[in-house]
mmCIF file with all atom_site columns, C-alpha atoms in Angstrom:
data_model
loop_
_atom_site.group_PDB
_atom_site.id
_atom_site.type_symbol
_atom_site.label_atom_id
_atom_site.label_alt_id
_atom_site.label_comp_id
_atom_site.label_asym_id
_atom_site.label_entity_id
_atom_site.label_seq_id
_atom_site.pdbx_PDB_ins_code
_atom_site.Cartn_x
_atom_site.Cartn_y
_atom_site.Cartn_z
_atom_site.occupancy
_atom_site.B_iso_or_equiv
_atom_site.pdbx_formal_charge
_atom_site.auth_seq_id
_atom_site.auth_comp_id
_atom_site.auth_asym_id
_atom_site.auth_atom_id
_atom_site.pdbx_PDB_model_num
ATOM 1   C CA . MET A 1 1   ? 118.270 108.333 82.667 1.00 77.00 ? 1   MET A CA 1
ATOM 2   C CA . SER A 1 2   ? 117.135 106.551 79.539 1.00 89.00 ? 2   SER A CA 1
ATOM 3   C CA . ILE A 1 3   ? 119.332 105.043 76.869 1.00 91.00 ? 3   ILE A CA 1
ATOM 4   C CA . THR A 1 4   ? 118.827 105.039 73.131 1.00 96.00 ? 4   THR A CA 1
ATOM 5   C CA . ALA A 1 5   ? 118.029 101.907 71.186 1.00 96.00 ? 5   ALA A CA 1
ATOM 6   C CA . SER A 1 6   ? 121.507 102.087 69.693 1.00 96.00 ? 6   SER A CA 1
ATOM 7   C CA . GLU A 1 7   ? 123.121 102.167 73.140 1.00 95.00 ? 7   GLU A CA 1
ATOM 8   C CA . TYR A 1 8   ? 120.946 99.278  74.341 1.00 94.00 ? 8   TYR A CA 1
ATOM 9   C CA . PHE A 1 9   ? 121.760 97.007  71.398 1.00 95.00 ? 9   PHE A CA 1
ATOM 10  C CA . ARG A 1 10  ? 125.471 97.873  71.507 1.00 95.00 ? 10  ARG A CA 1
ATOM 11  C CA . ALA A 1 11  ? 125.532 96.923  75.204 1.00 94.00 ? 11  ALA A CA 1
ATOM 12  C CA . LYS A 1 12  ? 123.525 93.756  74.538 1.00 94.00 ? 12  LYS A CA 1
ATOM 13  C CA . LEU A 1 13  ? 126.028 92.603  71.928 1.00 95.00 ? 13  LEU A CA 1
ATOM 14  C CA . GLN A 1 14  ? 128.806 93.009  74.520 1.00 95.00 ? 14  GLN A CA 1
ATOM 15  C CA . CYS A 1 15  ? 127.033 90.442  76.700 1.00 97.00 ? 15  CYS A CA 1
ATOM 16  C CA . GLU A 1 16  ? 125.794 87.847  74.208 1.00 97.00 ? 16  GLU A CA 1
ATOM 17  C CA . ILE A 1 17  ? 127.349 85.361  71.811 1.00 97.00 ? 17  ILE A CA 1
ATOM 18  C CA . ASP A 1 18  ? 125.625 83.018  69.365 1.00 95.00 ? 18  ASP A CA 1
ATOM 19  C CA . VAL A 1 19  ? 126.183 79.280  69.103 1.00 95.00 ? 19  VAL A CA 1
ATOM 20  C CA . MET A 1 20  ? 128.061 79.418  65.808 1.00 94.00 ? 20  MET A CA 1
ATOM 21  C CA . GLU A 1 21  ? 130.550 81.968  67.150 1.00 96.00 ? 21  GLU A CA 1
ATOM 22  C CA . VAL A 1 22  ? 131.169 79.662  70.130 1.00 98.00 ? 22  VAL A CA 1
ATOM 23  C CA . ALA A 1 23  ? 131.505 76.621  67.851 1.00 97.00 ? 23  ALA A CA 1
ATOM 24  C CA . GLU A 1 24  ? 133.956 78.445  65.567 1.00 96.00 ? 24  GLU A CA 1
ATOM 25  C CA . SER A 1 25  ? 136.059 79.964  68.360 1.00 96.00 ? 25  SER A CA 1
ATOM 26  C CA . GLY A 1 26  ? 139.692 78.981  68.621 1.00 93.00 ? 26  GLY A CA 1
ATOM 27  C CA . PRO A 1 27  ? 140.730 76.245  71.029 1.00 91.00 ? 27  PRO A CA 1
ATOM 28  C CA . GLY A 1 28  ? 141.234 77.608  74.538 1.00 92.00 ? 28  GLY A CA 1
ATOM 29  C CA . SER A 1 29  ? 139.841 81.061  73.691 1.00 97.00 ? 29  SER A CA 1
ATOM 30  C CA . LEU A 1 30  ? 136.662 80.545  75.721 1.00 98.00 ? 30  LEU A CA 1
ATOM 31  C CA . VAL A 1 31  ? 135.692 78.713  78.883 1.00 98.00 ? 31  VAL A CA 1
ATOM 32  C CA . VAL A 1 32  ? 132.243 77.333  78.103 1.00 98.00 ? 32  VAL A CA 1
ATOM 33  C CA . VAL A 1 33  ? 130.179 76.685  81.228 1.00 98.00 ? 33  VAL A CA 1
ATOM 34  C CA . ASP A 1 34  ? 127.047 74.535  81.340 1.00 98.00 ? 34  ASP A CA 1
ATOM 35  C CA . THR A 1 35  ? 124.931 75.953  84.155 1.00 98.00 ? 35  THR A CA 1
ATOM 36  C CA . ARG A 1 36  ? 122.203 73.290  84.173 1.00 97.00 ? 36  ARG A CA 1
ATOM 37  C CA . ARG A 1 37  ? 121.506 70.639  86.811 1.00 96.00 ? 37  ARG A CA 1
ATOM 38  C CA . GLN A 1 38  ? 123.365 67.315  86.882 1.00 96.00 ? 38  GLN A CA 1
ATOM 39  C CA . SER A 1 39  ? 120.624 65.334  85.112 1.00 95.00 ? 39  SER A CA 1
ATOM 40  C CA . SER A 1 40  ? 120.618 67.790  82.202 1.00 95.00 ? 40  SER A CA 1
ATOM 41  C CA . TRP A 1 41  ? 124.433 67.667  81.981 1.00 96.00 ? 41  TRP A CA 1
ATOM 42  C CA . ASP A 1 42  ? 124.276 63.863  81.951 1.00 94.00 ? 42  ASP A CA 1
ATOM 43  C CA . HIS A 1 43  ? 121.683 63.939  79.174 1.00 93.00 ? 43  HIS A CA 1
ATOM 44  C CA . GLY A 1 44  ? 124.133 65.827  76.946 1.00 96.00 ? 44  GLY A CA 1
ATOM 45  C CA . HIS A 1 45  ? 126.420 68.866  76.946 1.00 98.00 ? 45  HIS A CA 1
ATOM 46  C CA . ILE A 1 46  ? 128.782 70.796  74.712 1.00 98.00 ? 46  ILE A CA 1
ATOM 47  C CA . PRO A 1 47  ? 132.086 68.904  74.368 1.00 97.00 ? 47  PRO A CA 1
ATOM 48  C CA . GLY A 1 48  ? 134.767 70.523  76.501 1.00 96.00 ? 48  GLY A CA 1
ATOM 49  C CA . ALA A 1 49  ? 132.280 72.480  78.612 1.00 97.00 ? 49  ALA A CA 1
ATOM 50  C CA . VAL A 1 50  ? 132.724 72.854  82.364 1.00 98.00 ? 50  VAL A CA 1
ATOM 51  C CA . HIS A 1 51  ? 129.737 71.793  84.450 1.00 98.00 ? 51  HIS A CA 1
ATOM 52  C CA . MET A 1 52  ? 128.942 74.392  87.092 1.00 98.00 ? 52  MET A CA 1
ATOM 53  C CA . PRO A 1 53  ? 125.311 74.857  88.114 1.00 97.00 ? 53  PRO A CA 1
ATOM 54  C CA . THR A 1 54  ? 124.509 78.496  88.845 1.00 97.00 ? 54  THR A CA 1
ATOM 55  C CA . ALA A 1 55  ? 124.224 78.075  92.624 1.00 97.00 ? 55  ALA A CA 1
ATOM 56  C CA . GLN A 1 56  ? 127.801 76.691  92.724 1.00 98.00 ? 56  GLN A CA 1
ATOM 57  C CA . ILE A 1 57  ? 129.462 79.512  90.766 1.00 98.00 ? 57  ILE A CA 1
ATOM 58  C CA . PRO A 1 58  ? 130.414 81.788  93.699 1.00 98.00 ? 58  PRO A CA 1
ATOM 59  C CA . ALA A 1 59  ? 132.104 78.955  95.597 1.00 98.00 ? 59  ALA A CA 1
ATOM 60  C CA . ARG A 1 60  ? 133.685 76.992  92.735 1.00 98.00 ? 60  ARG A CA 1
ATOM 61  C CA . ALA A 1 61  ? 134.581 79.461  89.966 1.00 98.00 ? 61  ALA A CA 1
ATOM 62  C CA . PRO A 1 62  ? 137.475 81.263  91.724 1.00 97.00 ? 62  PRO A CA 1
ATOM 63  C CA . ASN A 1 63  ? 139.193 77.909  92.359 1.00 97.00 ? 63  ASN A CA 1
ATOM 64  C CA . LEU A 1 64  ? 138.603 76.406  88.912 1.00 97.00 ? 64  LEU A CA 1
ATOM 65  C CA . ILE A 1 65  ? 138.596 79.204  86.346 1.00 98.00 ? 65  ILE A CA 1
ATOM 66  C CA . PRO A 1 66  ? 141.394 81.773  85.973 1.00 97.00 ? 66  PRO A CA 1
ATOM 67  C CA . ALA A 1 67  ? 140.209 85.363  86.506 1.00 96.00 ? 67  ALA A CA 1
ATOM 68  C CA . GLU A 1 68  ? 141.355 86.491  83.040 1.00 97.00 ? 68  GLU A CA 1
ATOM 69  C CA . SER A 1 69  ? 139.228 83.873  81.231 1.00 98.00 ? 69  SER A CA 1
ATOM 70  C CA . GLN A 1 70  ? 136.509 84.773  78.749 1.00 98.00 ? 70  GLN A CA 1
ATOM 71  C CA . ILE A 1 71  ? 133.498 82.870  80.076 1.00 98.00 ? 71  ILE A CA 1
ATOM 72  C CA . VAL A 1 72  ? 130.519 81.759  77.987 1.00 98.00 ? 72  VAL A CA 1
ATOM 73  C CA . VAL A 1 73  ? 127.542 80.401  79.901 1.00 98.00 ? 73  VAL A CA 1
ATOM 74  C CA . TYR A 1 74  ? 124.618 78.408  78.576 1.00 98.00 ? 74  TYR A CA 1
ATOM 75  C CA . SER A 1 75  ? 121.510 76.665  79.822 1.00 97.00 ? 75  SER A CA 1
ATOM 76  C CA . TRP A 1 76  ? 118.714 74.917  77.977 1.00 96.00 ? 76  TRP A CA 1
ATOM 77  C CA . GLY A 1 77  ? 117.415 77.473  75.486 1.00 91.00 ? 77  GLY A CA 1
ATOM 78  C CA . PRO A 1 78  ? 115.627 80.722  74.811 1.00 88.00 ? 78  PRO A CA 1
ATOM 79  C CA . GLY A 1 79  ? 112.752 79.783  77.119 1.00 89.00 ? 79  GLY A CA 1
ATOM 80  C CA . CYS A 1 80  ? 115.097 79.481  80.102 1.00 90.00 ? 80  CYS A CA 1
ATOM 81  C CA . ASN A 1 81  ? 116.862 82.336  81.871 1.00 93.00 ? 81  ASN A CA 1
ATOM 82  C CA . GLY A 1 82  ? 119.196 80.109  83.894 1.00 94.00 ? 82  GLY A CA 1
ATOM 83  C CA . SER A 1 83  ? 122.209 81.276  81.919 1.00 97.00 ? 83  SER A CA 1
ATOM 84  C CA . THR A 1 84  ? 121.276 84.902  82.618 1.00 97.00 ? 84  THR A CA 1
ATOM 85  C CA . PHE A 1 85  ? 121.487 84.230  86.361 1.00 97.00 ? 85  PHE A CA 1
ATOM 86  C CA . ALA A 1 86  ? 124.796 82.397  85.803 1.00 98.00 ? 86  ALA A CA 1
ATOM 87  C CA . ALA A 1 87  ? 126.213 85.264  83.735 1.00 98.00 ? 87  ALA A CA 1
ATOM 88  C CA . LEU A 1 88  ? 125.280 87.662  86.528 1.00 98.00 ? 88  LEU A CA 1
ATOM 89  C CA . ALA A 1 89  ? 127.040 85.435  89.087 1.00 98.00 ? 89  ALA A CA 1
ATOM 90  C CA . PHE A 1 90  ? 130.241 85.385  86.995 1.00 98.00 ? 90  PHE A CA 1
ATOM 91  C CA . ALA A 1 91  ? 130.043 89.144  86.339 1.00 98.00 ? 91  ALA A CA 1
ATOM 92  C CA . GLU A 1 92  ? 129.668 89.843  90.048 1.00 98.00 ? 92  GLU A CA 1
ATOM 93  C CA . LEU A 1 93  ? 132.881 87.850  90.603 1.00 98.00 ? 93  LEU A CA 1
ATOM 94  C CA . GLY A 1 94  ? 134.637 90.117  88.099 1.00 98.00 ? 94  GLY A CA 1
ATOM 95  C CA . TYR A 1 95  ? 134.817 87.711  85.138 1.00 98.00 ? 95  TYR A CA 1
ATOM 96  C CA . SER A 1 96  ? 134.375 88.733  81.525 1.00 98.00 ? 96  SER A CA 1
ATOM 97  C CA . VAL A 1 97  ? 131.256 86.761  80.618 1.00 98.00 ? 97  VAL A CA 1
ATOM 98  C CA . LYS A 1 98  ? 128.846 86.343  77.720 1.00 98.00 ? 98  LYS A CA 1
ATOM 99  C CA . GLU A 1 99  ? 125.588 84.454  77.534 1.00 98.00 ? 99  GLU A CA 1
ATOM 100 C CA . MET A 1 100 ? 125.235 81.993  74.639 1.00 98.00 ? 100 MET A CA 1
ATOM 101 C CA . ILE A 1 101 ? 121.898 82.881  73.096 1.00 96.00 ? 101 ILE A CA 1
ATOM 102 C CA . GLY A 1 102 ? 119.753 79.911  72.156 1.00 95.00 ? 102 GLY A CA 1
ATOM 103 C CA . GLY A 1 103 ? 121.465 77.667  74.699 1.00 97.00 ? 103 GLY A CA 1
ATOM 104 C CA . ILE A 1 104 ? 122.137 74.008  74.049 1.00 97.00 ? 104 ILE A CA 1
ATOM 105 C CA . GLU A 1 105 ? 118.805 73.764  72.225 1.00 95.00 ? 105 GLU A CA 1
ATOM 106 C CA . TYR A 1 106 ? 120.143 75.875  69.355 1.00 95.00 ? 106 TYR A CA 1
ATOM 107 C CA . TRP A 1 107 ? 123.551 74.192  69.578 1.00 96.00 ? 107 TRP A CA 1
ATOM 108 C CA . ILE A 1 108 ? 121.773 70.896  68.868 1.00 95.00 ? 108 ILE A CA 1
ATOM 109 C CA . ARG A 1 109 ? 119.437 72.412  66.265 1.00 93.00 ? 109 ARG A CA 1
ATOM 110 C CA . ASN A 1 110 ? 122.501 73.660  64.372 1.00 93.00 ? 110 ASN A CA 1
ATOM 111 C CA . GLY A 1 111 ? 123.756 70.066  64.155 1.00 93.00 ? 111 GLY A CA 1
ATOM 112 C CA . LEU A 1 112 ? 126.699 70.614  66.493 1.00 95.00 ? 112 LEU A CA 1
ATOM 113 C CA . PRO A 1 113 ? 128.074 67.697  68.555 1.00 96.00 ? 113 PRO A CA 1
ATOM 114 C CA . VAL A 1 114 ? 126.850 66.914  72.055 1.00 97.00 ? 114 VAL A CA 1
ATOM 115 C CA . GLU A 1 115 ? 128.785 64.791  74.562 1.00 96.00 ? 115 GLU A CA 1
ATOM 116 C CA . THR A 1 116 ? 126.749 62.078  76.326 1.00 92.00 ? 116 THR A CA 1
ATOM 117 C CA . ALA A 1 117 ? 127.605 59.130  78.542 1.00 87.00 ? 117 ALA A CA 1
ATOM 118 C CA . ALA A 1 118 ? 127.549 57.011  75.374 1.00 89.00 ? 118 ALA A CA 1
ATOM 119 C CA . GLY A 1 119 ? 129.977 59.357  73.582 1.00 90.00 ? 119 GLY A CA 1
ATOM 120 C CA . ALA A 1 120 ? 129.536 62.210  71.147 1.00 91.00 ? 120 ALA A CA 1
ATOM 121 C CA . VAL A 1 121 ? 126.339 62.417  69.132 1.00 90.00 ? 121 VAL A CA 1
ATOM 122 C CA . GLN A 1 122 ? 125.482 64.771  66.321 1.00 89.00 ? 122 GLN A CA 1
ATOM 123 C CA . ASN A 1 123 ? 122.080 65.321  64.766 1.00 86.00 ? 123 ASN A CA 1
ATOM 124 C CA . LYS A 1 124 ? 121.303 66.576  61.293 1.00 86.00 ? 124 LYS A CA 1
ATOM 125 C CA . PRO A 1 125 ? 120.990 70.397  61.331 1.00 85.00 ? 125 PRO A CA 1
ATOM 126 C CA . ASP A 1 126 ? 117.489 71.859  61.480 1.00 83.00 ? 126 ASP A CA 1
ATOM 127 C CA . ALA A 1 127 ? 117.073 73.664  58.153 1.00 79.00 ? 127 ALA A CA 1
ATOM 128 C CA . LEU A 1 128 ? 114.948 76.367  59.789 1.00 81.00 ? 128 LEU A CA 1
ATOM 129 C CA . VAL A 1 129 ? 117.657 77.553  62.185 1.00 78.00 ? 129 VAL A CA 1
ATOM 130 C CA . THR A 1 130 ? 120.982 76.296  60.997 1.00 67.00 ? 130 THR A CA 1
ATOM 131 C CA . ALA A 1 131 ? 123.797 78.462  59.777 1.00 57.00 ? 131 ALA A CA 1
ATOM 132 C CA . HIS A 1 132 ? 125.283 75.495  57.904 1.00 56.00 ? 132 HIS A CA 1
ATOM 133 C CA . LYS A 1 133 ? 125.021 75.170  54.157 1.00 55.00 ? 133 LYS A CA 1
ATOM 134 C CA . ALA A 1 134 ? 122.774 72.358  52.944 1.00 48.00 ? 134 ALA A CA 1
#
């Protein structure tokens, strides 16, 4: 059975979310999960994100994240499919999950804050990708 382009893109939009929609979401409306390894998390992550590498999701998620939560997963960026594997792991546990397209790379390129061991840092938005007004 094949699907139409319209059906494909409608389904895709049910499973993806962009960085600006995550950034502009209301407090507590999403559980943002960083699925990268510890060293990447330590280098910098989205403020308020939960650190849960993909391999740990089946064991840790049911104890840490309420079943009715709207999950958003991210990894490094568009060249990495780590968040796709993480989204699949959450979906197989029955969670409502979306993959943040662009990952933390596009979060940073949009000039959004990143939490590091030294505190929050924020770079100037990249004019080629940012949704912010100059």
